[in-house]
Coordinates of C-alpha atoms and ligand atoms in Angstrom, one line a residue:
M408 CA 67.1 -0.3 98.9
S409 CA 68.9 0.8 102.1
S410 CA 67.2 -0.2 105.4
D411 CA 66.7 3.5 106.2
A412 CA 64.7 4.1 103.0
S413 CA 62.8 0.8 103.5
A414 CA 61.8 1.8 107.0
R415 CA 60.7 5.2 105.8
L416 CA 58.7 3.7 103.0
D417 CA 56.9 1.3 105.4
A418 CA 56.0 4.2 107.7
L419 CA 54.6 6.3 104.9
R420 CA 52.5 3.4 103.5
E421 CA 51.2 2.7 107.0
R422 CA 50.2 6.4 107.2
I423 CA 48.5 6.2 103.8
D424 CA 46.6 3.1 104.8
Q425 CA 45.3 4.9 107.9
L426 CA 44.4 8.0 105.8
D427 CA 42.5 5.8 103.3
C428 CA 40.6 4.3 106.1
D429 CA 39.6 7.7 107.4
I430 CA 38.7 8.9 103.9
L431 CA 36.6 5.8 103.4
H432 CA 34.6 6.4 106.6
L433 CA 34.1 10.1 105.8
I434 CA 32.9 9.4 102.2
S435 CA 30.5 6.8 103.6
E436 CA 29.2 9.3 106.2
R437 CA 28.8 11.9 103.4
A438 CA 26.8 9.4 101.3
Q439 CA 24.5 8.7 104.3
C440 CA 23.9 12.4 104.6
A441 CA 23.0 12.5 100.9
Q442 CA 20.5 9.7 101.4
E443 CA 18.9 11.6 104.2
V444 CA 18.8 14.7 102.0
A445 CA 16.8 12.6 99.5
E446 CA 14.3 11.7 102.2
V447 CA 13.8 15.4 103.1
K448 CA 13.4 16.3 99.4
L449 CA 10.8 13.5 98.8
A450 CA 8.8 14.4 101.9
E451 CA 8.6 18.0 100.7
D452 CA 7.7 17.2 97.1
P453 CA 7.0 13.7 95.7
A454 CA 8.0 15.0 92.2
T455 CA 11.2 16.5 93.5
L456 CA 14.4 16.7 91.4
F457 CA 17.2 15.3 93.4
Y458 CA 20.0 16.9 91.3
R459 CA 20.5 20.5 92.4
P460 CA 22.9 22.4 90.0
E461 CA 23.2 25.5 92.3
R462 CA 24.2 23.4 95.3
E463 CA 26.7 21.3 93.3
A464 CA 28.3 24.5 92.0
Q465 CA 28.5 25.9 95.5
V466 CA 30.1 22.7 96.8
L467 CA 32.8 22.7 94.1
R468 CA 33.5 26.4 94.5
R469 CA 34.0 26.0 98.2
I470 CA 36.3 23.1 97.8
M471 CA 38.4 25.0 95.3
A472 CA 38.6 28.0 97.6
M473 CA 39.6 25.9 100.6
N474 CA 42.2 23.8 98.8
K475 CA 45.8 24.5 99.8
G476 CA 47.6 22.0 97.5
P477 CA 49.6 20.1 96.6
L478 CA 46.8 19.0 94.3
S479 CA 45.6 21.7 92.0
D480 CA 42.1 23.3 92.6
E481 CA 40.9 21.7 89.3
E482 CA 42.2 18.2 90.3
M483 CA 40.6 18.5 93.8
A484 CA 37.3 19.6 92.3
R485 CA 37.4 16.8 89.8
L486 CA 37.7 14.3 92.7
F487 CA 34.9 15.9 94.6
R488 CA 32.8 16.0 91.4
E489 CA 33.0 12.1 91.4
V490 CA 32.2 11.9 95.1
M491 CA 29.1 14.0 94.5
S492 CA 28.1 12.1 91.4
A493 CA 28.2 8.8 93.4
C494 CA 26.3 10.4 96.3
L495 CA 23.6 11.7 93.9
A496 CA 23.3 8.3 92.3
L497 CA 22.3 6.9 95.8
E498 CA 19.5 9.4 95.8
Q499 CA 18.6 8.8 92.2
P500 CA 21.0 8.1 89.2
V501 CA 20.7 11.2 87.0
K502 CA 19.8 10.3 83.3
V503 CA 21.4 12.5 80.7
A504 CA 20.9 12.6 76.9
Y505 CA 23.8 14.0 74.9
L506 CA 24.7 14.7 71.2
G507 CA 26.2 11.3 70.3
P508 CA 27.5 9.0 69.1
E509 CA 29.6 7.6 71.9
G510 CA 33.0 9.2 72.0
T511 CA 32.0 12.8 71.1
F512 CA 33.2 15.8 73.0
T513 CA 29.6 16.3 74.1
Q514 CA 29.8 13.0 76.0
Q515 CA 33.0 14.2 77.5
A516 CA 31.3 17.4 78.6
A517 CA 28.4 15.4 80.1
L518 CA 30.9 13.3 82.1
K519 CA 32.7 16.4 83.3
H520 CA 29.5 18.0 84.5
F521 CA 27.6 15.0 86.0
G522 CA 30.5 12.6 86.8
E523 CA 30.8 8.9 86.0
S524 CA 27.8 7.8 88.0
A525 CA 25.4 9.5 85.7
V526 CA 23.6 7.4 83.1
S527 CA 24.3 9.0 79.7
L528 CA 22.5 8.2 76.5
P529 CA 23.8 9.2 73.0
M530 CA 21.3 10.9 70.6
A531 CA 21.7 11.2 66.9
A532 CA 20.9 14.9 66.6
I533 CA 20.6 18.1 68.7
D534 CA 16.7 18.2 68.3
E535 CA 16.6 14.6 69.7
V536 CA 18.4 15.7 72.8
F537 CA 15.8 18.5 73.3
R538 CA 12.9 16.1 72.6
E539 CA 14.1 13.5 75.1
V540 CA 14.3 16.2 77.8
E541 CA 10.9 17.7 76.9
A542 CA 9.3 14.3 77.0
G543 CA 10.7 13.6 80.4
A544 CA 12.6 10.5 79.1
V545 CA 15.8 11.9 80.7
H546 CA 16.4 14.5 83.4
Y547 CA 18.9 16.6 81.4
G548 CA 20.4 17.1 78.0
V549 CA 23.9 18.3 76.9
V550 CA 24.4 20.1 73.6
P551 CA 27.3 22.2 72.2
V552 CA 26.7 25.9 71.8
E553 CA 29.9 27.7 70.8
N554 CA 33.5 27.0 70.0
S555 CA 36.2 29.6 70.7
T556 CA 37.7 29.1 67.2
E557 CA 34.7 28.3 65.0
G558 CA 31.9 30.3 66.7
V559 CA 28.3 29.5 67.5
V560 CA 26.5 26.2 66.9
N561 CA 23.5 27.7 65.0
H562 CA 21.4 24.6 65.2
T563 CA 21.4 24.7 69.0
L564 CA 20.3 28.3 69.1
D565 CA 17.6 27.8 66.5
T566 CA 16.2 24.8 68.4
F567 CA 15.7 27.1 71.5
L568 CA 13.3 29.3 69.5
E569 CA 10.8 26.5 69.2
S570 CA 11.3 24.9 72.6
S571 CA 10.1 25.5 76.1
I572 CA 13.3 24.0 77.5
H573 CA 15.4 25.8 80.2
I574 CA 19.1 26.2 80.4
C575 CA 20.2 25.0 83.8
G576 CA 24.0 24.8 83.4
E577 CA 27.1 25.4 81.3
V578 CA 30.3 23.5 80.9
V579 CA 33.4 24.5 79.1
L580 CA 35.8 21.9 77.7
R581 CA 39.3 22.4 76.4
I582 CA 39.3 20.7 73.0
H583 CA 42.4 18.8 71.9
H584 CA 42.4 17.1 68.5
H585 CA 44.9 14.4 67.5
L586 CA 45.8 12.7 64.3
L587 CA 44.9 9.0 64.8
V588 CA 45.6 5.8 62.9
G589 CA 44.7 2.2 63.2
E590 CA 47.1 -0.7 63.6
N591 CA 46.9 -1.5 59.8
T592 CA 47.4 2.1 58.7
R593 CA 50.5 2.7 56.5
R594 CA 51.6 5.9 58.2
D595 CA 53.8 7.1 55.2
K596 CA 50.9 6.6 52.8
I597 CA 48.1 8.6 54.4
S598 CA 46.0 9.9 51.5
R599 CA 42.7 10.5 53.3
I600 CA 41.7 12.1 56.6
Y601 CA 38.3 11.9 58.2
S602 CA 36.8 14.3 60.7
H603 CA 33.8 16.4 61.6
P604 CA 33.7 19.7 59.7
Q605 CA 34.1 21.8 62.9
S606 CA 37.3 19.8 63.8
F607 CA 38.7 20.3 60.3
A608 CA 38.1 24.0 60.7
Q609 CA 39.9 24.0 64.1
C610 CA 42.9 22.2 62.6
R611 CA 43.0 23.8 59.1
K612 CA 46.5 25.4 59.4
W613 CA 48.1 22.2 60.8
L614 CA 46.6 20.1 58.1
D615 CA 47.7 22.6 55.3
A616 CA 51.3 22.4 56.7
H617 CA 51.5 18.6 57.3
Y618 CA 49.0 16.9 55.0
P619 CA 48.4 19.4 52.1
H620 CA 47.7 16.6 49.6
A621 CA 45.5 14.3 51.7
E622 CA 41.8 14.3 50.9
R623 CA 39.7 15.7 53.8
V624 CA 36.4 13.8 54.1
A625 CA 33.8 15.4 56.4
V626 CA 31.7 13.0 58.4
A627 CA 28.9 13.4 61.0
S628 CA 31.2 13.0 64.1
N629 CA 34.7 12.3 65.2
A630 CA 33.7 9.0 66.5
E631 CA 32.4 8.1 63.0
A632 CA 35.8 9.3 61.6
S633 CA 37.6 7.0 64.1
R634 CA 35.4 4.0 63.2
L635 CA 36.1 4.5 59.4
V636 CA 39.9 4.6 60.0
K637 CA 39.8 1.1 61.5
T638 CA 38.8 -0.4 58.1
E639 CA 41.2 1.5 55.7
W640 CA 45.0 1.2 55.5
H641 CA 45.6 4.6 53.9
S642 CA 43.4 6.8 56.2
A643 CA 43.7 8.7 59.4
A644 CA 41.2 10.6 61.6
I645 CA 41.3 13.9 63.4
A646 CA 39.5 13.3 66.7
G647 CA 39.7 13.6 70.5
D648 CA 40.9 11.2 73.1
M649 CA 37.5 9.6 73.8
A650 CA 36.8 8.7 70.2
G651 CA 40.3 7.4 69.6
K652 CA 40.2 5.2 72.7
L653 CA 36.7 3.9 71.8
Y654 CA 38.1 2.5 68.6
G655 CA 41.6 1.6 69.8
L656 CA 43.4 4.1 67.6
E657 CA 46.9 5.4 68.1
V658 CA 47.9 9.0 68.3
I659 CA 50.6 9.9 65.8
A660 CA 50.5 13.7 66.3
D661 CA 48.8 15.1 69.4
K662 CA 47.2 18.5 70.0
V663 CA 47.0 19.5 66.3
E664 CA 44.4 22.2 66.9
D665 CA 45.6 25.6 65.5
R666 CA 44.8 27.5 68.7
P667 CA 46.1 26.3 72.0
D668 CA 43.1 27.8 73.8
N669 CA 40.6 26.0 71.6
S670 CA 37.6 25.3 73.8
T671 CA 33.9 24.5 73.4
R672 CA 31.0 25.6 75.6
F673 CA 28.1 23.2 76.2
L674 CA 24.7 23.8 77.7
I675 CA 22.9 21.7 80.2
I676 CA 19.2 21.8 79.4
G677 CA 16.3 20.7 81.6
N678 CA 12.7 21.3 82.4
R679 CA 13.3 23.6 85.4
D680 CA 15.3 26.7 86.1
A681 CA 18.2 26.7 88.5
P682 CA 17.9 28.8 91.7
L683 CA 20.6 31.4 92.6
S684 CA 24.0 29.9 93.3
G685 CA 25.8 33.2 94.0
S686 CA 27.7 33.3 90.7
D687 CA 25.3 32.9 87.8
K688 CA 24.7 33.6 84.2
T689 CA 21.5 34.2 82.2
S690 CA 20.7 33.4 78.6
L691 CA 17.9 35.3 76.8
V692 CA 16.4 35.4 73.3
V693 CA 15.0 38.8 72.3
A694 CA 13.1 39.8 69.2
M695 CA 13.2 43.5 68.2
R696 CA 11.0 45.3 65.7
N697 CA 12.6 46.2 62.5
Q698 CA 13.2 49.9 63.1
P699 CA 16.1 52.4 63.4
G700 CA 17.9 52.3 66.7
A701 CA 16.5 48.9 67.7
L702 CA 19.8 47.4 68.7
H703 CA 20.7 50.5 70.7
D704 CA 17.3 50.4 72.5
L705 CA 18.0 46.8 73.4
L706 CA 21.6 47.4 74.7
E707 CA 21.0 50.6 76.6
P708 CA 19.4 49.1 79.8
F709 CA 22.3 46.6 80.1
H710 CA 24.7 49.5 80.1
R711 CA 22.7 51.6 82.5
H712 CA 22.3 48.7 85.0
Q713 CA 26.0 47.8 84.5
I714 CA 25.2 44.3 83.5
D715 CA 28.1 42.4 82.0
M716 CA 27.1 40.9 78.7
T717 CA 29.2 37.9 77.8
R718 CA 27.8 37.1 74.4
L719 CA 25.5 38.6 71.7
E720 CA 24.5 36.6 68.7
T721 CA 22.1 37.6 65.9
R722 CA 20.1 35.0 64.1
P723 CA 17.7 35.4 61.2
S724 CA 14.1 35.4 62.4
R725 CA 12.0 32.3 61.6
S726 CA 8.7 34.1 61.6
G727 CA 7.4 37.5 60.3
V728 CA 6.9 38.7 63.9
W729 CA 10.5 38.3 65.0
N730 CA 12.4 40.5 62.6
Y731 CA 15.7 40.4 64.5
V732 CA 16.4 37.7 67.0
F733 CA 19.3 38.2 69.4
F734 CA 20.7 35.6 71.8
I735 CA 22.3 37.3 74.8
D736 CA 24.3 35.9 77.7
F737 CA 25.1 38.0 80.7
V738 CA 26.4 37.7 84.2
G739 CA 23.6 37.6 86.9
H740 CA 20.5 35.7 87.8
H741 CA 17.0 36.8 86.8
E742 CA 15.9 36.6 90.5
E743 CA 18.5 39.3 91.4
P744 CA 16.5 42.7 91.8
R745 CA 19.0 44.6 89.6
V746 CA 18.7 42.0 86.8
A747 CA 14.9 41.8 87.2
A748 CA 14.6 45.6 86.8
M749 CA 16.8 45.5 83.7
L750 CA 14.7 42.7 82.2
D751 CA 11.5 44.6 82.8
E752 CA 12.8 47.5 80.8
V753 CA 14.0 45.4 77.9
R754 CA 10.7 43.6 77.8
L755 CA 8.9 46.9 77.2
R756 CA 11.1 47.7 74.3
A757 CA 11.2 44.2 72.7
A758 CA 8.6 42.5 70.4
D759 CA 9.3 39.4 72.4
L760 CA 11.6 38.3 75.2
K761 CA 12.2 34.8 76.5
V762 CA 14.5 34.0 79.4
L763 CA 16.1 30.7 78.4
G764 CA 17.4 30.2 81.9
S765 CA 19.6 31.5 84.7
Y766 CA 22.2 28.9 85.8
P767 CA 25.5 28.6 87.8
Q768 CA 28.6 29.8 85.9
G769 CA 30.7 26.8 84.9
V770 CA 33.0 25.8 87.7
L771 CA 35.3 23.1 86.3
Ligands
ISJ449 C1 23.0 16.0 98.7 C2 22.2 16.7 97.9 O1 21.8 16.2 96.6 C3 22.6 16.1 95.5 C4 24.0 15.8 95.8 C5 24.9 16.7 96.2 C6 26.1 16.4 97.0 O2 26.5 15.2 97.0 O3 26.7 17.3 97.6 C7 24.6 18.1 95.9 C8 23.4 18.4 95.3 C9 22.5 17.5 94.7 O4 22.7 17.3 93.4 C10 21.8 18.1 98.2 O5 20.9 18.6 97.5 O6 22.4 18.7 99.1

């Protein structure tokens, strides 16, 4: 290296050392503020929840709005996500149950939403996640609710019908699937592929084109698929990064999902509603009587109050009273007067109406 370049490098590194020192002090000062916030919250209410979804969403949105680069808004928000996660852990580490096992996309969604300092616990089934939250064994739960390619996760919606749980957040994850093998796999002899049925469905065309003769074996999770591959020389798995890393598998074809925009939406469930964050969504379940015009009656107030509906799902009723059950997501918070007025009208027309929760729109 020339002496000029070497001198420049030294100067830049000295500057970086100084900046790191400043960042360190600023992060520590921020963490102290968070500790004081905890004291204020406790003094107000001994049963307080330290985690505040609406405030976290506001912090991240503000950071993204202020960011001028060179790091992207998403990258900057991801860094601040971790700073907040660590600050919250000083107040109280947040405990989160997710649909396991370890290595699932739901775990990845939990990490994306709560950061690395959260304590996350894998559950074997969606109802178990609900139960843990209801019982107060964890603060929050994370469950998948819809995939852009494969549609809704019916089991999650059905569980809401029988639960008093609130939705207090959403997180959307881009889903990339890879074809993975173990160190003993004979790559030219792959005759069996393991994966979760949803993942098979999301990679159907790719598999038809590249492995038309391999047997497709559906298993309970992509993590389980990855585990099985370790023990067989003629098998591969379709799974995501986390599951592959967990079992030390190697990617032999990456991003094999049929649609490049393949993404899954997850819900954060808890025992309390989230206050207004300024950019919110609401989820409802509505039962209508079995009579002509019922769907029109339900939708008309949304139209008149100009409320933006983002999803409408119909599920078969599980009791005689609820003939039609509709799950509806829309933009707005139930505390906004315009939304409250619309809800009052729908309530009069419906056999039953339950607000599952108003929550900040996914930021990351
Ligand atoms: C510091 C607070 O508590 C938690 C930590 C936050 C943060 O680090 O910015 C934000 C919201 C809370 O989850 C707060 O409520 O302001």
